Short mmCIF file of N, CA and C in Angstrom, two decimals:
data_model
loop_
_atom_site.label_atom_id
_atom_site.label_comp_id
_atom_site.label_asym_id
_atom_site.label_seq_id
_atom_site.Cartn_x
_atom_site.Cartn_y
_atom_site.Cartn_z
N MET A 13 52.00 -100.27 -131.72
CA MET A 13 51.06 -99.67 -131.62
C MET A 13 50.37 -98.21 -131.62
N ILE A 14 49.51 -98.17 -131.36
CA ILE A 14 48.29 -97.10 -131.69
C ILE A 14 49.20 -95.61 -130.38
N VAL A 15 49.00 -94.82 -130.49
CA VAL A 15 49.48 -93.67 -129.13
C VAL A 15 48.03 -92.65 -129.17
N LYS A 16 48.20 -93.63 -127.90
CA LYS A 16 46.42 -92.86 -126.80
C LYS A 16 46.61 -91.56 -126.49
N ALA A 17 45.58 -90.50 -126.95
CA ALA A 17 45.75 -89.57 -126.24
C ALA A 17 44.89 -88.43 -125.55
N TYR A 18 44.37 -88.15 -125.53
CA TYR A 18 43.40 -86.26 -125.21
C TYR A 18 43.66 -85.77 -126.51
N PHE A 19 42.64 -86.01 -127.04
CA PHE A 19 42.19 -84.97 -128.00
C PHE A 19 41.00 -84.05 -127.83
N TYR A 20 40.95 -82.30 -128.19
CA TYR A 20 40.05 -82.09 -128.70
C TYR A 20 38.63 -82.08 -129.80
N PRO A 21 38.01 -82.13 -130.07
CA PRO A 21 36.86 -81.87 -131.20
C PRO A 21 38.04 -81.22 -132.12
N LEU A 22 37.89 -80.06 -131.54
CA LEU A 22 38.71 -79.32 -133.16
C LEU A 22 40.35 -79.62 -133.43
N PHE A 23 40.61 -80.18 -132.98
CA PHE A 23 41.79 -79.97 -132.82
C PHE A 23 41.89 -81.70 -133.92
N VAL A 24 41.11 -82.67 -133.70
CA VAL A 24 40.87 -83.66 -134.69
C VAL A 24 40.61 -83.36 -135.43
N ALA A 25 38.92 -82.49 -136.10
CA ALA A 25 39.24 -81.80 -137.05
C ALA A 25 39.48 -81.32 -138.28
N ALA A 26 40.70 -80.51 -137.84
CA ALA A 26 41.84 -80.18 -138.15
C ALA A 26 42.70 -81.32 -138.65
N LEU A 27 43.05 -82.07 -137.73
CA LEU A 27 44.37 -82.43 -138.14
C LEU A 27 43.40 -84.64 -139.31
N GLY A 28 42.92 -84.56 -138.18
CA GLY A 28 42.73 -86.60 -139.08
C GLY A 28 42.41 -86.40 -137.70
N SER A 29 42.51 -88.14 -137.97
CA SER A 29 42.33 -89.42 -136.95
C SER A 29 43.46 -90.48 -137.51
N VAL A 30 44.56 -89.79 -138.26
CA VAL A 30 45.67 -91.08 -138.45
C VAL A 30 46.67 -90.92 -137.24
N TRP A 31 46.15 -91.84 -136.09
CA TRP A 31 47.59 -92.03 -135.12
C TRP A 31 48.11 -93.67 -135.27
N ALA A 32 49.45 -93.37 -134.82
CA ALA A 32 50.30 -93.91 -135.45
C ALA A 32 51.78 -93.82 -134.40
N SER A 33 52.47 -95.05 -133.91
CA SER A 33 53.65 -94.93 -133.57
C SER A 33 54.35 -94.40 -133.34
N GLY A 34 55.43 -93.52 -132.76
CA GLY A 34 56.13 -92.39 -133.08
C GLY A 34 57.64 -92.98 -133.50
N ALA A 35 57.55 -94.37 -132.92
CA ALA A 35 59.01 -94.72 -133.17
C ALA A 35 59.22 -95.62 -134.81
N ALA A 36 57.58 -95.23 -135.39
CA ALA A 36 58.21 -95.82 -136.85
C ALA A 36 58.52 -94.05 -137.68
N ALA A 37 58.57 -93.48 -137.00
CA ALA A 37 58.97 -91.30 -137.99
C ALA A 37 60.21 -91.84 -137.30
N ALA A 38 60.50 -92.53 -136.96
CA ALA A 38 62.05 -92.57 -135.86
C ALA A 38 63.08 -92.48 -137.33
N GLY A 39 62.80 -93.37 -138.34
CA GLY A 39 63.44 -93.67 -139.37
C GLY A 39 63.89 -92.70 -140.68
N LEU A 40 62.77 -91.86 -140.65
CA LEU A 40 62.66 -91.16 -141.53
C LEU A 40 63.94 -90.10 -142.06
N LYS A 41 64.38 -90.14 -143.29
CA LYS A 41 65.86 -89.47 -143.79
C LYS A 41 65.08 -87.95 -143.91
N VAL A 42 66.42 -87.54 -143.77
CA VAL A 42 66.70 -86.00 -144.17
C VAL A 42 67.11 -85.53 -144.08
N LYS A 43 68.20 -84.10 -144.69
CA LYS A 43 69.05 -83.79 -144.49
C LYS A 43 69.06 -82.32 -144.14
N THR A 44 69.62 -81.90 -143.48
CA THR A 44 69.63 -79.96 -143.21
C THR A 44 69.96 -79.38 -144.15
N LEU A 45 70.52 -78.31 -144.54
CA LEU A 45 70.25 -77.25 -145.30
C LEU A 45 71.65 -76.78 -145.63
N ALA A 46 72.79 -77.25 -144.88
CA ALA A 46 73.64 -77.81 -144.56
C ALA A 46 74.34 -79.20 -145.24
N GLY A 47 73.29 -79.69 -145.80
CA GLY A 47 73.74 -80.95 -145.94
C GLY A 47 74.47 -82.38 -145.49
N VAL A 48 73.57 -81.63 -144.07
CA VAL A 48 74.15 -83.06 -143.21
C VAL A 48 73.52 -84.43 -142.86
N PRO A 49 72.91 -85.82 -142.79
CA PRO A 49 72.07 -86.78 -143.09
C PRO A 49 71.32 -86.80 -141.68
N SER A 50 70.97 -86.44 -140.67
CA SER A 50 69.65 -87.03 -139.87
C SER A 50 68.53 -87.81 -140.24
N THR A 51 68.05 -87.80 -139.02
CA THR A 51 66.81 -88.27 -139.18
C THR A 51 65.67 -87.43 -138.36
N LEU A 52 64.42 -87.53 -139.13
CA LEU A 52 63.33 -87.01 -138.96
C LEU A 52 63.10 -86.34 -137.25
N VAL A 53 62.77 -87.80 -136.31
CA VAL A 53 63.45 -87.17 -135.35
C VAL A 53 64.45 -86.47 -134.02
N GLU A 54 65.38 -86.76 -135.12
CA GLU A 54 66.68 -86.26 -134.24
C GLU A 54 66.50 -85.16 -134.45
N GLN A 55 65.42 -84.51 -135.52
CA GLN A 55 65.62 -82.93 -135.73
C GLN A 55 64.40 -82.73 -134.84
N LEU A 56 63.44 -83.31 -134.03
CA LEU A 56 62.33 -82.24 -132.84
C LEU A 56 62.97 -82.17 -132.04
N LYS A 57 62.74 -81.17 -131.19
CA LYS A 57 63.51 -80.91 -128.87
C LYS A 57 62.07 -81.70 -128.57
N ILE A 58 62.78 -81.98 -127.74
CA ILE A 58 62.29 -82.53 -126.61
C ILE A 58 61.89 -81.77 -125.67
N ASN A 59 60.77 -82.19 -125.29
CA ASN A 59 60.20 -81.53 -123.95
C ASN A 59 58.93 -80.47 -125.42
N ARG A 60 59.00 -80.19 -126.35
CA ARG A 60 58.20 -79.67 -127.13
C ARG A 60 57.33 -80.13 -128.15
N HIS A 61 56.67 -79.55 -128.20
CA HIS A 61 55.31 -80.29 -129.39
C HIS A 61 56.52 -79.87 -130.44
N THR A 62 55.70 -79.81 -131.96
CA THR A 62 56.82 -79.70 -133.12
C THR A 62 55.63 -80.26 -134.10
N VAL A 63 54.98 -79.27 -134.74
CA VAL A 63 54.53 -79.08 -136.08
C VAL A 63 55.16 -79.35 -137.53
N VAL A 64 55.41 -79.95 -137.83
CA VAL A 64 56.07 -80.56 -139.26
C VAL A 64 55.23 -80.36 -140.32
N MET A 65 55.89 -79.81 -141.61
CA MET A 65 55.26 -78.60 -142.13
C MET A 65 55.85 -79.69 -143.64
N ILE A 66 55.51 -81.02 -144.29
CA ILE A 66 55.66 -81.38 -145.09
C ILE A 66 55.85 -80.46 -146.44
N TRP A 67 56.36 -80.33 -147.04
CA TRP A 67 56.57 -78.82 -148.05
C TRP A 67 57.34 -78.85 -149.90
N THR A 68 56.40 -78.54 -150.87
CA THR A 68 58.20 -78.08 -151.76
C THR A 68 57.51 -76.07 -152.27
N THR A 69 58.55 -76.37 -152.60
CA THR A 69 59.01 -75.08 -153.50
C THR A 69 57.79 -74.59 -154.05
N TYR A 70 57.13 -75.20 -154.66
CA TYR A 70 56.16 -74.74 -155.93
C TYR A 70 54.36 -75.07 -155.06
N CYS A 71 54.58 -75.49 -154.10
CA CYS A 71 52.92 -75.39 -153.68
C CYS A 71 52.42 -74.29 -153.32
N GLY A 72 51.16 -73.92 -154.02
CA GLY A 72 50.72 -73.03 -153.87
C GLY A 72 49.70 -72.25 -152.43
N VAL A 73 49.30 -73.72 -152.23
CA VAL A 73 48.59 -73.75 -150.59
C VAL A 73 49.89 -74.49 -149.41
N CYS A 74 51.30 -74.21 -149.48
CA CYS A 74 52.37 -74.30 -149.33
C CYS A 74 52.53 -72.86 -147.76
N LYS A 75 52.51 -72.55 -150.04
CA LYS A 75 52.67 -70.86 -149.38
C LYS A 75 51.87 -69.84 -148.77
N ARG A 76 50.50 -70.35 -148.64
CA ARG A 76 49.26 -69.53 -148.03
C ARG A 76 49.39 -70.03 -146.27
N ASP A 77 49.74 -70.96 -146.38
CA ASP A 77 50.51 -71.99 -144.79
C ASP A 77 51.03 -71.17 -144.00
N TYR A 78 52.20 -70.24 -144.91
CA TYR A 78 53.78 -70.22 -144.39
C TYR A 78 53.22 -69.64 -143.44
N PRO A 79 52.65 -68.50 -143.69
CA PRO A 79 52.15 -67.49 -142.77
C PRO A 79 51.71 -67.42 -140.99
N VAL A 80 50.71 -69.00 -142.04
CA VAL A 80 49.84 -69.44 -140.33
C VAL A 80 51.05 -69.91 -139.62
N LEU A 81 52.36 -71.44 -140.18
CA LEU A 81 52.90 -72.05 -139.59
C LEU A 81 54.25 -70.41 -138.86
N SER A 82 54.11 -70.21 -139.97
CA SER A 82 54.95 -68.93 -139.08
C SER A 82 55.13 -68.46 -137.74
N ALA A 83 53.54 -67.43 -137.54
CA ALA A 83 52.96 -67.14 -136.75
C ALA A 83 53.01 -67.80 -135.20
N PHE A 84 52.97 -69.25 -135.40
CA PHE A 84 52.61 -70.41 -133.99
C PHE A 84 53.91 -70.66 -133.97
N HIS A 85 54.74 -70.43 -135.09
CA HIS A 85 56.20 -70.85 -134.01
C HIS A 85 56.51 -69.93 -133.99
N ASN A 86 56.64 -68.83 -133.99
CA ASN A 86 56.88 -67.17 -133.75
C ASN A 86 56.71 -67.25 -132.39
N ALA A 87 55.37 -67.29 -132.03
CA ALA A 87 54.93 -67.45 -130.29
C ALA A 87 54.91 -68.07 -129.64
N HIS A 88 55.17 -69.29 -130.34
CA HIS A 88 55.96 -70.50 -129.53
C HIS A 88 57.28 -70.89 -129.03
N VAL A 89 57.72 -71.25 -129.81
CA VAL A 89 60.14 -70.89 -130.36
C VAL A 89 60.38 -70.70 -129.11
N GLY A 90 60.84 -72.08 -128.61
CA GLY A 90 61.48 -71.97 -127.13
C GLY A 90 60.94 -72.53 -125.98
N ARG A 91 59.33 -72.27 -125.96
CA ARG A 91 58.85 -72.22 -124.99
C ARG A 91 57.55 -73.80 -124.59
N ASP A 92 56.64 -74.19 -125.25
CA ASP A 92 56.20 -75.66 -125.81
C ASP A 92 56.15 -75.74 -126.72
N ALA A 93 56.54 -74.78 -127.95
CA ALA A 93 55.99 -75.86 -129.62
C ALA A 93 56.55 -74.65 -130.19
N GLU A 94 57.06 -75.89 -131.11
CA GLU A 94 58.02 -75.63 -132.96
C GLU A 94 57.41 -76.18 -133.91
N VAL A 95 57.44 -75.07 -135.16
CA VAL A 95 57.07 -75.65 -136.43
C VAL A 95 58.17 -76.02 -136.65
N LEU A 96 59.13 -77.04 -137.37
CA LEU A 96 60.04 -77.78 -138.65
C LEU A 96 59.85 -77.87 -139.57
N GLY A 97 59.68 -78.01 -141.19
CA GLY A 97 59.33 -77.84 -142.31
C GLY A 97 60.63 -79.29 -142.33
N VAL A 98 60.03 -79.35 -143.62
CA VAL A 98 60.45 -80.08 -144.01
C VAL A 98 59.94 -80.54 -145.80
N SER A 99 60.98 -79.52 -147.01
CA SER A 99 60.93 -79.73 -148.37
C SER A 99 61.27 -80.55 -148.91
N LEU A 100 60.18 -81.35 -149.73
CA LEU A 100 61.01 -83.26 -151.02
C LEU A 100 60.62 -82.85 -152.22
N ASP A 101 61.91 -81.25 -152.04
CA ASP A 101 62.29 -80.46 -153.65
C ASP A 101 63.15 -81.69 -153.61
N GLY A 102 64.16 -82.30 -152.77
CA GLY A 102 65.01 -83.34 -153.43
C GLY A 102 66.26 -83.08 -153.04
N TYR A 103 66.94 -84.11 -152.73
CA TYR A 103 68.62 -83.91 -152.36
C TYR A 103 69.12 -82.76 -153.26
N ALA A 104 68.84 -83.17 -154.60
CA ALA A 104 69.50 -82.28 -156.42
C ALA A 104 69.09 -81.47 -156.00
N GLU A 105 67.91 -81.10 -155.47
CA GLU A 105 67.44 -79.07 -155.59
C GLU A 105 68.26 -78.40 -154.10
N LEU A 106 69.38 -79.09 -153.39
CA LEU A 106 69.58 -78.46 -152.34
C LEU A 106 69.42 -77.07 -152.27
N ALA A 107 70.52 -76.13 -153.59
CA ALA A 107 70.83 -74.97 -153.50
C ALA A 107 69.67 -73.94 -153.94
N ALA A 108 68.63 -74.87 -154.67
CA ALA A 108 67.34 -73.86 -155.35
C ALA A 108 67.23 -73.93 -153.40
N VAL A 109 66.38 -75.48 -152.57
CA VAL A 109 65.74 -74.85 -151.56
C VAL A 109 66.70 -73.89 -150.41
N GLN A 110 68.01 -74.04 -150.25
CA GLN A 110 68.22 -72.49 -149.18
C GLN A 110 67.95 -71.27 -149.73
N ALA A 111 67.81 -71.11 -151.09
CA ALA A 111 68.13 -69.93 -151.62
C ALA A 111 66.47 -69.49 -151.41
N PHE A 112 65.65 -70.14 -151.70
CA PHE A 112 64.39 -70.34 -151.28
C PHE A 112 62.98 -69.78 -150.37
N VAL A 113 64.57 -70.57 -148.86
CA VAL A 113 64.54 -70.65 -147.57
C VAL A 113 65.13 -68.86 -147.46
N ALA A 114 66.33 -68.94 -147.97
CA ALA A 114 67.15 -67.31 -147.77
C ALA A 114 66.01 -66.42 -148.49
N LYS A 115 65.63 -66.66 -148.52
CA LYS A 115 63.95 -65.20 -148.94
C LYS A 115 63.20 -65.21 -147.78
N GLY A 116 62.75 -65.53 -146.80
CA GLY A 116 62.42 -65.16 -146.02
C GLY A 116 60.45 -65.33 -145.96
N ALA A 117 60.45 -66.62 -146.71
CA ALA A 117 58.81 -66.81 -146.95
C ALA A 117 58.09 -67.41 -145.46
N PHE A 118 59.51 -68.09 -144.38
CA PHE A 118 58.44 -68.76 -143.45
C PHE A 118 59.13 -68.21 -142.23
N SER A 119 59.29 -68.41 -141.07
CA SER A 119 60.84 -68.42 -139.97
C SER A 119 60.60 -69.63 -139.72
N PHE A 120 60.62 -70.95 -139.32
CA PHE A 120 60.82 -71.62 -139.11
C PHE A 120 62.01 -72.07 -139.85
N PRO A 121 62.50 -73.38 -138.59
CA PRO A 121 63.73 -74.19 -139.56
C PRO A 121 63.48 -75.12 -140.38
N THR A 122 64.16 -75.68 -141.78
CA THR A 122 63.77 -77.17 -142.28
C THR A 122 64.48 -77.64 -142.80
N VAL A 123 64.24 -78.46 -143.56
CA VAL A 123 65.44 -79.81 -144.04
C VAL A 123 64.78 -80.31 -144.74
N ILE A 124 65.33 -80.82 -145.71
CA ILE A 124 65.01 -82.17 -147.06
C ILE A 124 65.14 -83.04 -147.02
N ALA A 125 63.79 -83.93 -147.95
CA ALA A 125 64.40 -85.29 -147.99
C ALA A 125 63.42 -85.54 -149.60
N GLU A 126 63.50 -86.86 -149.54
CA GLU A 126 63.97 -87.49 -151.56
C GLU A 126 62.10 -87.58 -150.80
N ALA A 127 61.24 -87.42 -151.66
CA ALA A 127 60.18 -87.73 -151.78
C ALA A 127 59.42 -88.70 -151.53
N GLU A 128 60.35 -89.75 -152.29
CA GLU A 128 59.60 -90.76 -152.43
C GLU A 128 60.40 -92.15 -151.25
N ASP A 129 61.72 -91.63 -150.34
CA ASP A 129 61.51 -91.38 -149.30
C ASP A 129 60.73 -91.31 -148.42
N MET A 130 60.10 -89.73 -148.27
CA MET A 130 59.05 -89.62 -147.03
C MET A 130 58.25 -89.64 -147.39
N ALA A 131 57.65 -90.56 -148.67
CA ALA A 131 56.30 -90.99 -148.63
C ALA A 131 55.99 -92.57 -148.80
N GLN A 132 57.68 -92.92 -148.42
CA GLN A 132 57.71 -94.90 -147.76
C GLN A 132 57.71 -94.56 -146.43
N GLY A 133 57.69 -93.68 -146.13
CA GLY A 133 58.01 -93.33 -144.25
C GLY A 133 56.99 -92.84 -143.61
N PHE A 134 56.33 -91.75 -144.83
CA PHE A 134 55.46 -91.82 -143.82
C PHE A 134 54.08 -92.92 -143.70
N GLU A 135 53.69 -94.01 -145.13
CA GLU A 135 52.72 -94.76 -145.15
C GLU A 135 53.37 -95.16 -144.04
N LYS A 136 54.41 -96.17 -143.32
CA LYS A 136 55.38 -97.01 -141.86
C LYS A 136 55.11 -96.46 -140.98
N ALA A 137 54.04 -95.10 -141.05
CA ALA A 137 54.33 -94.45 -140.17
C ALA A 137 53.18 -94.01 -139.49
N THR A 138 52.31 -93.92 -140.24
CA THR A 138 50.71 -93.16 -140.16
C THR A 138 49.85 -94.75 -140.92
N GLY A 139 50.44 -95.49 -141.83
CA GLY A 139 49.59 -96.57 -141.81
C GLY A 139 48.98 -96.24 -143.32
N GLU A 140 48.76 -94.88 -143.52
CA GLU A 140 47.96 -94.17 -144.77
C GLU A 140 48.90 -93.88 -146.03
N LYS A 141 48.64 -93.17 -146.98
CA LYS A 141 49.59 -93.39 -148.42
C LYS A 141 49.84 -92.12 -148.28
N PHE A 142 50.98 -91.07 -148.50
CA PHE A 142 51.05 -89.99 -148.98
C PHE A 142 50.12 -89.56 -150.24
N THR A 143 49.48 -87.92 -149.75
CA THR A 143 48.75 -88.27 -150.31
C THR A 143 49.71 -86.57 -151.56
N GLY A 144 51.13 -85.16 -150.78
CA GLY A 144 51.07 -84.52 -151.31
C GLY A 144 50.66 -83.58 -150.55
N THR A 145 51.93 -82.33 -150.53
CA THR A 145 51.67 -81.41 -149.89
C THR A 145 51.06 -80.28 -150.55
N PRO A 146 50.97 -79.28 -148.66
CA PRO A 146 51.25 -79.56 -147.97
C PRO A 146 51.39 -80.73 -146.70
N THR A 147 51.43 -81.05 -145.93
CA THR A 147 51.51 -82.95 -144.71
C THR A 147 51.41 -82.85 -143.96
N TYR A 148 50.63 -81.86 -142.58
CA TYR A 148 51.50 -82.22 -141.71
C TYR A 148 51.30 -83.65 -140.45
N LEU A 149 52.64 -83.02 -140.05
CA LEU A 149 53.06 -84.30 -139.09
C LEU A 149 52.91 -83.72 -137.02
N VAL A 150 52.04 -83.85 -136.72
CA VAL A 150 52.43 -83.57 -135.02
C VAL A 150 52.81 -84.61 -134.29
N PHE A 151 53.72 -84.29 -133.73
CA PHE A 151 54.66 -85.00 -132.40
C PHE A 151 54.44 -84.09 -130.85
N ASP A 152 54.58 -85.34 -130.58
CA ASP A 152 54.09 -84.42 -128.63
C ASP A 152 55.13 -84.21 -128.08
N GLN A 153 55.34 -83.22 -126.86
CA GLN A 153 56.71 -83.90 -126.20
C GLN A 153 57.64 -84.20 -126.23
N HIS A 154 57.11 -85.81 -125.85
CA HIS A 154 57.75 -86.76 -125.76
C HIS A 154 59.07 -87.39 -127.06
N ARG A 155 58.44 -86.86 -128.11
CA ARG A 155 58.55 -86.36 -130.14
C ARG A 155 57.50 -88.24 -130.38
N ALA A 156 56.48 -88.63 -129.79
CA ALA A 156 55.51 -89.10 -130.48
C ALA A 156 54.64 -88.92 -131.49
N LEU A 157 54.34 -89.47 -132.38
CA LEU A 157 53.80 -88.86 -133.56
C LEU A 157 52.17 -88.92 -133.37
N VAL A 158 51.57 -88.49 -133.03
CA VAL A 158 50.04 -88.00 -132.23
C VAL A 158 49.25 -87.71 -133.52
N GLY A 159 49.74 -87.42 -134.47
CA GLY A 159 48.91 -87.07 -135.72
C GLY A 159 49.25 -86.44 -136.74
N ALA A 160 48.46 -86.56 -137.59
CA ALA A 160 48.60 -86.76 -139.83
C ALA A 160 47.54 -85.72 -139.59
N ARG A 161 48.06 -84.98 -141.55
CA ARG A 161 47.24 -83.91 -142.11
C ARG A 161 47.82 -83.92 -143.50
N SER A 162 46.87 -84.17 -144.63
CA SER A 162 47.48 -83.43 -145.16
C SER A 162 46.38 -82.13 -146.11
N GLY A 163 47.00 -81.35 -146.74
CA GLY A 163 45.83 -79.53 -147.20
C GLY A 163 46.27 -79.22 -145.84
N ASP A 164 45.71 -77.65 -146.05
CA ASP A 164 45.46 -76.96 -145.19
C ASP A 164 45.22 -76.85 -143.38
N ILE A 165 45.88 -76.42 -142.83
CA ILE A 165 45.52 -76.00 -141.46
C ILE A 165 45.54 -74.68 -140.64
N THR A 166 44.94 -74.62 -139.78
CA THR A 166 44.34 -72.68 -138.90
C THR A 166 45.39 -73.47 -138.49
N ARG A 167 45.78 -71.76 -137.41
CA ARG A 167 46.49 -72.27 -136.56
C ARG A 167 45.40 -72.12 -135.00
N ASP A 168 44.37 -71.70 -135.12
CA ASP A 168 42.94 -71.59 -134.09
C ASP A 168 42.76 -73.79 -133.63
N ALA A 169 43.01 -74.33 -134.47
CA ALA A 169 43.08 -75.43 -134.63
C ALA A 169 44.89 -76.01 -133.04
N LEU A 170 46.16 -75.33 -134.56
CA LEU A 170 46.93 -75.77 -133.88
C LEU A 170 46.81 -75.55 -131.92
N GLU A 171 46.76 -74.27 -131.85
CA GLU A 171 46.16 -73.42 -131.00
C GLU A 171 45.71 -73.92 -129.46
N THR A 172 44.57 -75.14 -130.46
CA THR A 172 43.61 -75.39 -129.15
C THR A 172 44.26 -76.52 -129.16
N TYR A 173 44.64 -77.71 -129.83
CA TYR A 173 45.60 -78.63 -129.89
C TYR A 173 46.25 -78.24 -127.75
N LEU A 174 47.36 -77.80 -128.53
CA LEU A 174 48.48 -77.44 -127.45
C LEU A 174 47.74 -76.43 -126.33
N ARG A 175 47.01 -75.64 -126.15
CA ARG A 175 45.69 -75.32 -124.73
C ARG A 175 45.81 -76.72 -124.33
N ASN A 176 45.05 -77.63 -124.97
CA ASN A 176 44.87 -79.27 -124.48
C ASN A 176 45.57 -79.96 -123.70
N GLN A 177 46.71 -79.91 -124.48
CA GLN A 177 48.31 -81.08 -123.37
C GLN A 177 48.00 -80.25 -122.34
N SER A 178 47.52 -79.14 -121.53
CA SER A 178 48.38 -78.81 -120.12
C SER A 178 46.81 -79.03 -119.47
N ARG A 179 45.87 -79.40 -120.28
CA ARG A 179 44.69 -79.53 -119.28
C ARG A 179 45.41 -80.99 -118.81
N PRO A 180 43.95 -81.75 -118.06
CA PRO A 180 44.30 -83.08 -117.30
C PRO A 180 43.95 -83.84 -117.44
N GLN A 181 44.03 -85.26 -118.19
CA GLN A 181 43.62 -85.79 -118.46
C GLN A 181 42.73 -87.13 -117.67
#
């Protein structure tokens, strides 16, 4: 099933045009930073849009994007949107990811996943090959996957998307 929603050109240009069923994303396995098994969709809040940033501790582009995503998260958390990070450093590197997050590089919550599992889940959910970090998944307020993009992203594109979701369709 292809999710059809009303998207504005700036958002489409920024996020790309990969649209797929949110149901396929439900099986993406993650663990919390406390080591508790979960799924990506279980980590999403109902009634809030969620931008998922897939990152690694060694990704240079990710480090440049942290302030952008943190500012967006801080401006919207608890209201209409939030950011959730997914580290692909793998479960064996949980302590290293915990230490990295503790340094305060970003302000949004994060979970951890195995890169191979995420790549397979990404392909199943989007129909596209996973190309690396950073990669962004955008879920609507009903936890349906509505967009995916590899590479950096701008806050303006995220804000435009969010503003346009409140307009009549």
